[in-house]
């Protein structure tokens, strides 16, 4: 069917990273609030990230939250989403949909060389851990409580954007994901 979801959007994006895809230091904050005038709900999305280098290892952290600030759940047509690279990586992109989500993630990356085959840029190896919770799930209704994902990956910058090759596993439902991302994840 047809849904009319007109409204207004307020967004604040601040980025102090030293690089876009593989930052060594800095922070980024994205806050987006949507007030729908035709449907009775609002949406707030928060994404906070930071990077800091210690002894040649880059440590990165992330907190993300999607919710209806009025306390209700987001409708299925505009659900919170988990799954995919850096968003509960062991699950497929947008595999878990629901009324609100929270995600915490940490990563450690080390530059191990240059990109092969004549590509420009550094080649990094990374380890990551993500922990997330989806409330009022529309999909994957059997996955209760906090979900986790551990990841190992290779990544680098190419002329077509970032490239990631990795493996991620979650002991929730024994889920794994082998992935290759070329370009914007």
Coordinates of N, CA and C in Angstrom, one line a residue:
X1 N 0.8 -1.2 0.0 CA 0.0 0.0 0.0 C 0.9 1.2 0.0
X2 N 0.2 2.3 -0.1 CA 0.8 3.6 -0.1 C 0.9 4.2 1.3
X3 N 2.0 4.8 1.7 CA 2.2 5.4 3.0 C 2.7 6.8 2.8
X4 N 2.0 7.8 3.3 CA 2.5 9.2 3.2 C 3.2 9.5 4.5
X5 N 4.5 9.7 4.4 CA 5.3 9.9 5.6 C 6.1 11.3 5.5
X6 N 5.4 12.3 5.2 CA 6.0 13.6 5.1 C 6.4 14.1 6.5
X7 N 7.4 15.0 6.5 CA 7.8 15.6 7.8 C 9.0 16.4 7.6
X8 N 9.7 16.7 8.7 CA 10.9 17.5 8.6 C 12.1 16.8 9.3
X9 N 13.3 17.1 8.9 CA 14.5 16.5 9.4 C 15.4 17.5 9.9
X10 N 16.0 17.2 11.1 CA 17.1 18.0 11.6 C 18.3 17.0 11.7
X11 N 19.4 17.5 11.2 CA 20.6 16.6 11.2 C 21.8 17.4 11.6
X12 N 22.7 16.8 12.4 CA 24.0 17.5 12.8 C 25.1 16.4 12.5
X13 N 26.0 16.7 11.6 CA 27.1 15.8 11.3 C 28.4 16.6 11.6
X14 N 29.2 16.1 12.5 CA 30.5 16.6 12.8 C 31.6 15.5 12.6
X15 N 32.7 15.9 11.8 CA 33.7 14.9 11.5 C 35.1 15.5 11.7
X16 N 35.8 14.9 12.6 CA 37.2 15.3 12.9 C 38.2 14.2 12.6
X17 N 37.8 13.2 11.9 CA 38.7 12.1 11.5 C 39.8 12.7 10.6
X18 N 41.0 12.1 10.6 CA 42.1 12.5 9.8 C 42.0 11.9 8.4
X19 N 41.2 10.8 8.2 CA 41.0 10.1 6.9 C 39.5 9.6 6.9
X20 N 38.9 9.5 5.8 CA 37.6 9.1 5.7 C 37.4 7.6 6.0
X21 N 38.1 6.7 5.4 CA 37.8 5.3 5.5 C 38.7 4.5 6.6
X22 N 39.9 4.9 6.7 CA 40.8 4.3 7.7 C 41.5 5.3 8.6
X23 N 40.7 5.9 9.4 CA 41.2 7.0 10.3 C 42.2 6.5 11.3
X24 N 43.2 7.3 11.6 CA 44.2 7.0 12.6 C 43.9 7.7 13.9
X25 N 43.2 8.8 13.8 CA 42.8 9.6 15.0 C 41.6 10.5 14.7
X26 N 40.9 10.9 15.7 CA 39.8 11.8 15.6 C 38.5 11.2 16.0
X27 N 37.4 11.9 15.7 CA 36.1 11.4 16.1 C 35.1 11.9 15.1
X28 N 33.9 11.3 15.2 CA 32.8 11.7 14.3 C 31.5 11.5 15.0
X29 N 30.6 12.4 14.9 CA 29.2 12.3 15.4 C 28.2 12.6 14.4
X30 N 27.2 11.8 14.3 CA 26.0 12.0 13.4 C 24.8 11.9 14.3
X31 N 23.9 12.9 14.2 CA 22.7 12.9 15.0 C 21.6 13.3 14.0
X32 N 20.6 12.5 13.8 CA 19.5 12.8 12.9 C 18.1 12.6 13.6
X33 N 17.3 13.6 13.5 CA 16.0 13.6 14.1 C 14.9 13.8 13.0
X34 N 13.9 12.9 12.9 CA 12.9 13.1 11.9 C 11.6 13.2 12.6
X35 N 10.8 14.2 12.3 CA 9.5 14.4 12.8 C 8.5 14.2 11.7
X36 N 7.7 13.1 11.7 CA 6.8 12.8 10.7 C 5.5 13.5 11.0
X37 N 4.9 14.2 10.1 CA 3.6 14.9 10.3 C 2.4 14.2 9.9
X38 N 2.5 13.2 9.1 CA 1.3 12.4 8.6 C 1.2 11.1 9.4
X39 N 2.3 10.6 10.0 CA 2.2 9.4 10.7 C 2.7 9.7 12.2
X40 N 2.1 9.1 13.1 CA 2.3 9.4 14.5 C 3.5 8.8 15.1
X41 N 4.7 9.2 14.7 CA 6.0 8.7 15.3 C 7.1 9.6 14.9
X42 N 8.2 9.6 15.7 CA 9.4 10.4 15.4 C 10.5 9.4 15.4
X43 N 11.7 9.8 14.8 CA 12.8 8.9 14.8 C 14.1 9.6 15.1
X44 N 14.9 9.0 16.0 CA 16.2 9.6 16.4 C 17.3 8.6 16.1
X45 N 18.3 9.0 15.3 CA 19.4 8.1 15.0 C 20.7 8.8 15.5
X46 N 21.5 8.1 16.2 CA 22.7 8.6 16.8 C 23.9 7.7 16.4
X47 N 25.0 8.2 15.9 CA 26.2 7.4 15.5 C 27.4 8.2 16.0
X48 N 28.1 7.6 17.0 CA 29.3 8.2 17.5 C 30.5 7.3 17.3
X49 N 31.6 7.8 16.7 CA 32.8 7.0 16.5 C 34.0 7.8 16.9
X50 N 35.1 7.0 17.2 CA 36.4 7.6 17.6 C 37.5 6.7 17.2
X51 N 38.7 7.3 17.0 CA 39.9 6.5 16.6 C 41.1 7.1 17.3
X52 N 41.9 6.3 17.8 CA 43.2 6.7 18.5 C 44.3 5.7 18.2
X53 N 45.5 6.1 17.9 CA 46.6 5.2 17.6 C 47.5 5.1 18.8
X54 N 47.9 3.9 19.1 CA 48.9 3.6 20.2 C 49.8 2.6 19.7
X55 N 51.1 3.0 19.6 CA 52.2 2.1 19.2 C 51.9 1.4 17.8
X56 N 51.4 2.2 16.8 CA 51.2 1.6 15.5 C 49.9 0.8 15.3
X57 N 49.1 0.7 16.4 CA 47.8 0.0 16.3 C 46.7 1.1 16.5
X58 N 45.7 1.1 15.6 CA 44.6 2.0 15.6 C 43.5 1.4 16.3
X59 N 43.0 2.0 17.4 CA 41.8 1.5 18.1 C 40.7 2.4 17.8
X60 N 39.6 1.7 17.4 CA 38.4 2.5 17.0 C 37.2 2.0 17.8
X61 N 36.3 2.9 18.2 CA 35.1 2.6 18.9 C 33.9 3.2 18.2
X62 N 32.7 2.6 18.4 CA 31.5 3.0 17.8 C 30.3 2.8 18.7
X63 N 29.4 3.7 18.8 CA 28.1 3.6 19.5 C 27.1 4.1 18.5
X64 N 26.0 3.3 18.3 CA 24.9 3.7 17.4 C 23.6 3.3 18.0
X65 N 22.6 4.2 17.8 CA 21.3 4.0 18.4 C 20.3 4.5 17.5
X66 N 19.2 3.7 17.3 CA 18.0 4.1 16.5 C 16.8 3.9 17.3
X67 N 15.9 4.9 17.5 CA 14.8 4.7 18.3 C 13.7 5.7 18.0
X68 N 12.5 5.5 18.6 CA 11.5 6.5 18.6 C 11.6 7.2 20.0
X69 N 11.9 8.5 20.0 CA 12.2 9.2 21.3 C 10.9 9.3 22.2
X70 N 9.8 9.0 21.6 CA 8.5 9.1 22.4 C 8.3 7.8 23.2
X71 N 9.2 6.8 23.0 CA 9.1 5.5 23.8 C 8.4 4.4 23.0
X72 N 7.7 4.7 21.9 CA 7.1 3.7 21.1 C 8.2 3.0 20.2
X73 N 7.7 2.1 19.4 CA 8.6 1.4 18.5 C 8.5 2.0 17.1
X74 N 9.6 1.9 16.4 CA 9.6 2.4 15.0 C 8.8 1.4 14.2
X75 N 8.0 1.9 13.3 CA 7.1 1.0 12.5 C 8.0 0.2 11.5
X76 N 7.4 -0.9 11.0 CA 8.1 -1.8 10.1 C 8.5 -1.1 8.8
X77 N 7.8 -0.1 8.4 CA 8.2 0.6 7.1 C 9.5 1.5 7.3
X78 N 9.8 1.8 8.6 CA 11.0 2.6 8.9 C 11.8 2.0 10.1
X79 N 12.0 0.7 10.0 CA 12.5 -0.1 11.2 C 14.0 0.2 11.4
X80 N 14.4 0.1 12.6 CA 15.9 0.1 12.9 C 16.5 -1.2 12.3
X81 N 17.8 -1.1 11.9 CA 18.4 -2.1 11.1 C 19.7 -2.5 11.7
X82 N 20.0 -3.8 11.8 CA 21.3 -4.4 12.2 C 21.7 -5.4 11.2
X83 N 23.0 -5.6 11.0 CA 23.5 -6.6 10.1 C 24.3 -5.9 9.0
X84 N 25.5 -6.5 8.7 CA 26.3 -5.9 7.6 C 27.6 -5.4 8.2
X85 N 28.5 -4.9 7.4 CA 29.8 -4.5 7.8 C 29.7 -3.3 8.9
X86 N 30.4 -3.5 10.0 CA 30.5 -2.6 11.1 C 29.1 -2.3 11.7
X87 N 28.2 -3.2 11.5 CA 26.8 -3.0 12.1 C 26.3 -4.4 12.5
X88 N 27.0 -5.1 13.2 CA 26.8 -6.5 13.6 C 27.1 -7.4 12.4
X89 N 28.4 -7.4 12.1 CA 29.0 -8.0 10.9 C 28.7 -9.4 10.6
X90 N 28.5 -10.2 11.6 CA 28.2 -11.7 11.4 C 26.9 -11.9 10.7
X91 N 26.0 -10.9 10.7 CA 24.7 -11.1 10.1 C 24.7 -10.4 8.7
X92 N 23.8 -10.8 7.8 CA 23.7 -10.1 6.5 C 23.2 -8.7 6.7
X93 N 23.5 -7.9 5.7 CA 23.1 -6.5 5.7 C 21.6 -6.4 6.0
X94 N 21.2 -5.6 7.0 CA 19.8 -5.3 7.4 C 19.0 -6.6 7.6
X95 N 19.7 -7.6 8.1 CA 19.0 -8.9 8.4 C 18.0 -8.8 9.6
X96 N 18.4 -8.0 10.6 CA 17.6 -7.9 11.8 C 16.9 -6.5 11.8
X97 N 15.6 -6.5 11.7 CA 14.8 -5.3 11.7 C 13.9 -5.2 13.0
X98 N 13.8 -4.0 13.5 CA 12.9 -3.9 14.7 C 12.6 -2.5 15.1
X99 N 12.0 -2.4 16.3 CA 11.5 -1.1 16.8 C 12.5 -0.2 17.3
X100 N 13.7 -0.7 17.8 CA 14.8 0.2 18.3 C 16.0 -0.7 18.4
X101 N 17.2 0.0 18.2 CA 18.4 -0.8 18.3 C 19.5 0.0 19.0
X102 N 20.5 -0.7 19.6 CA 21.7 -0.2 20.2 C 22.8 -1.0 19.8
X103 N 24.0 -0.4 19.4 CA 25.1 -1.2 19.0 C 26.4 -0.5 19.6
X104 N 27.3 -1.4 20.1 CA 28.6 -1.0 20.6 C 29.6 -1.8 19.8
X105 N 30.7 -1.1 19.4 CA 31.7 -1.8 18.6 C 33.1 -1.3 18.9
X106 N 34.1 -2.2 18.9 CA 35.5 -1.8 19.0 C 36.3 -2.6 18.0
X107 N 37.3 -1.9 17.4 CA 38.2 -2.5 16.4 C 39.6 -2.1 16.7
X108 N 40.5 -3.0 16.3 CA 41.9 -2.7 16.3 C 42.5 -3.0 15.0
X109 N 43.2 -2.1 14.4 CA 43.8 -2.3 13.0 C 45.3 -2.0 13.0
X110 N 46.0 -2.8 12.2 CA 47.4 -2.6 12.1 C 47.8 -2.6 10.6
X111 N 48.6 -1.6 10.2 CA 49.0 -1.5 8.8 C 50.1 -2.6 8.7
X112 N 49.9 -3.5 7.7 CA 50.9 -4.6 7.5 C 51.7 -4.5 6.2
X113 N 51.3 -3.4 5.4 CA 52.0 -3.3 4.1 C 51.2 -2.4 3.2
X114 N 51.5 -2.5 1.9 CA 50.9 -1.7 0.8 C 49.9 -2.6 0.1
X115 N 48.9 -2.0 -0.5 CA 47.9 -2.8 -1.3 C 48.6 -3.5 -2.4
X116 N 48.3 -4.7 -2.8 CA 48.9 -5.4 -3.9 C 48.4 -5.0 -5.2
X117 N 49.0 -5.5 -6.3 CA 48.5 -5.4 -7.7 C 48.6 -3.9 -8.1
X118 N 49.5 -3.1 -7.6 CA 49.7 -1.7 -8.0 C 48.7 -0.7 -7.4
X119 N 47.7 -1.2 -6.6 CA 46.8 -0.2 -6.0 C 47.6 0.7 -5.0
X120 N 47.1 1.9 -4.8 CA 47.7 2.8 -3.9 C 47.1 2.6 -2.5
X121 N 47.8 2.9 -1.5 CA 47.2 2.9 -0.1 C 47.8 1.7 0.7
X122 N 47.5 1.8 2.0 CA 48.0 0.9 3.0 C 47.1 -0.4 3.0
X123 N 47.6 -1.5 3.4 CA 46.9 -2.7 3.6 C 46.9 -2.9 5.1
X124 N 45.7 -3.1 5.7 CA 45.6 -3.2 7.1 C 44.9 -4.5 7.5
X125 N 45.3 -5.1 8.6 CA 44.6 -6.2 9.2 C 43.9 -5.7 10.4
X126 N 42.7 -6.2 10.6 CA 41.9 -5.8 11.8 C 41.1 -6.9 12.5
X127 N 40.9 -6.6 13.8 CA 40.0 -7.4 14.6 C 38.9 -6.6 15.2
X128 N 37.7 -7.1 15.2 CA 36.6 -6.3 15.8 C 35.7 -7.1 16.6
X129 N 35.0 -6.4 17.5 CA 34.0 -7.0 18.3 C 32.8 -6.1 18.4
X130 N 31.6 -6.6 18.1 CA 30.4 -5.8 18.2 C 29.4 -6.5 19.1
X131 N 28.6 -5.6 19.8 CA 27.6 -6.1 20.7 C 26.3 -5.3 20.4
X132 N 25.2 -5.9 20.2 CA 24.0 -5.1 19.8 C 22.7 -5.7 20.4
X133 N 21.7 -4.9 20.4 CA 20.4 -5.4 20.9 C 19.3 -4.7 20.1
X134 N 18.4 -5.6 19.6 CA 17.3 -5.1 18.9 C 16.0 -5.3 19.7
X135 N 15.2 -4.3 19.9 CA 14.0 -4.4 20.7 C 12.8 -4.5 19.7
X136 N 11.8 -5.2 20.0 CA 10.6 -5.3 19.2 C 10.9 -5.7 17.8
X137 N 11.6 -6.9 17.7 CA 12.1 -7.4 16.4 C 10.9 -7.7 15.4
X138 N 11.1 -7.3 14.1 CA 10.2 -7.7 13.1 C 10.7 -9.0 12.4
X139 N 12.1 -9.1 12.4 CA 12.7 -10.3 11.8 C 13.6 -11.0 12.8
X140 N 14.0 -12.2 12.6 CA 14.9 -12.9 13.5 C 14.3 -12.9 14.9
X141 N 13.0 -13.2 15.1 CA 12.3 -13.1 16.3 C 12.8 -14.1 17.4
X142 N 13.6 -15.1 17.0 CA 14.1 -16.0 17.9 C 15.4 -15.6 18.6
X143 N 16.0 -14.5 18.1 CA 17.3 -14.0 18.7 C 17.0 -13.0 19.8
X144 N 16.9 -13.6 21.0 CA 16.6 -12.7 22.2 C 17.9 -12.1 22.8
X145 N 17.7 -11.0 23.4 CA 18.8 -10.4 24.2 C 19.9 -9.8 23.4
X146 N 21.1 -9.7 24.0 CA 22.2 -9.1 23.3 C 22.8 -10.0 22.3
X147 N 23.2 -9.5 21.1 CA 23.8 -10.3 20.1 C 25.3 -9.8 20.0
X148 N 26.2 -10.7 19.5 CA 27.6 -10.3 19.4 C 28.1 -10.8 18.0
X149 N 29.2 -10.2 17.7 CA 29.9 -10.6 16.5 C 31.4 -10.3 16.6
X150 N 32.3 -11.3 16.3 CA 33.7 -11.1 16.3 C 34.2 -11.2 14.9
X151 N 35.1 -10.3 14.5 CA 35.5 -10.2 13.1 C 37.0 -10.1 12.9
X152 N 37.5 -10.7 11.9 CA 38.9 -10.5 11.4 C 38.8 -10.1 9.9
X153 N 39.6 -9.1 9.5 CA 39.5 -8.6 8.2 C 40.8 -8.0 7.7
X154 N 40.9 -8.0 6.3 CA 41.9 -7.2 5.6 C 41.2 -6.1 5.0
X155 N 41.9 -4.9 5.0 CA 41.2 -3.7 4.3 C 42.2 -2.8 3.8
X156 N 41.8 -2.1 2.8 CA 42.7 -1.0 2.2 C 41.9 -0.1 1.3
X157 N 42.6 0.9 0.8 CA 41.9 1.9 0.0 C 42.4 1.7 -1.5
X158 N 41.5 1.7 -2.4 CA 41.7 1.5 -3.8 C 41.2 2.7 -4.6
X159 N 41.4 2.8 -5.9 CA 40.8 3.9 -6.7 C 39.3 3.8 -6.7
X160 N 38.7 2.7 -6.4 CA 37.2 2.6 -6.4 C 36.6 2.7 -5.0
X161 N 37.5 3.0 -4.1 CA 37.0 3.2 -2.7 C 37.7 2.1 -1.8
X162 N 37.1 2.0 -0.6 CA 37.7 1.0 0.4 C 37.4 -0.5 -0.1
X163 N 38.2 -1.4 0.3 CA 38.0 -2.8 0.0 C 38.2 -3.6 1.3
X164 N 37.3 -4.4 1.7 CA 37.4 -5.2 2.9 C 37.1 -6.7 2.5
X165 N 38.0 -7.6 3.0 CA 37.8 -9.0 2.9 C 37.8 -9.6 4.3
X166 N 36.8 -10.2 4.8 CA 36.8 -10.6 6.2 C 35.9 -11.8 6.5
X167 N 35.9 -12.2 7.7 CA 35.1 -13.3 8.3 C 34.6 -12.8 9.6
X168 N 33.3 -13.1 9.9 CA 32.8 -12.7 11.2 C 31.9 -13.8 11.6
X169 N 31.9 -14.0 13.0 CA 31.1 -15.1 13.6 C 30.4 -14.6 14.8
X170 N 29.2 -15.1 15.0 CA 28.4 -14.8 16.2 C 28.0 -16.1 16.8
X171 N 28.1 -16.3 18.2 CA 27.7 -17.5 18.8 C 26.1 -17.5 19.0
X172 N 25.5 -16.3 18.7 CA 24.0 -16.3 18.7 C 23.5 -17.0 17.4
X173 N 22.9 -18.1 17.6 CA 22.4 -18.9 16.5 C 23.5 -19.4 15.6
X174 N 24.8 -19.4 16.1 CA 25.9 -19.9 15.4 C 26.0 -19.4 14.0
X175 N 25.9 -18.1 13.8 CA 25.9 -17.4 12.6 C 27.3 -16.9 12.1
X176 N 27.6 -17.1 10.8 CA 28.9 -16.7 10.3 C 28.6 -15.9 9.0
X177 N 29.6 -15.1 8.6 CA 29.5 -14.3 7.4 C 30.9 -14.1 6.8
X178 N 31.1 -14.6 5.6 CA 32.3 -14.3 4.9 C 32.0 -13.2 3.9
X179 N 32.7 -12.1 3.9 CA 32.3 -11.0 3.1 C 33.5 -10.3 2.3
X180 N 33.1 -9.8 1.2 CA 34.0 -9.0 0.4 C 33.2 -7.7 0.0
X181 N 33.7 -6.6 0.4 CA 33.1 -5.3 0.2 C 34.0 -4.5 -0.7
X182 N 33.5 -4.0 -1.8 CA 34.3 -3.1 -2.7 C 33.5 -1.8 -2.8
X183 N 34.1 -0.7 -2.4 CA 33.4 0.5 -2.5 C 32.8 0.8 -1.1
X184 N 31.9 1.7 -1.1 CA 31.2 2.2 0.2 C 30.5 1.1 0.8
X185 N 30.8 0.7 2.1 CA 30.0 -0.4 2.8 C 28.6 0.1 3.2

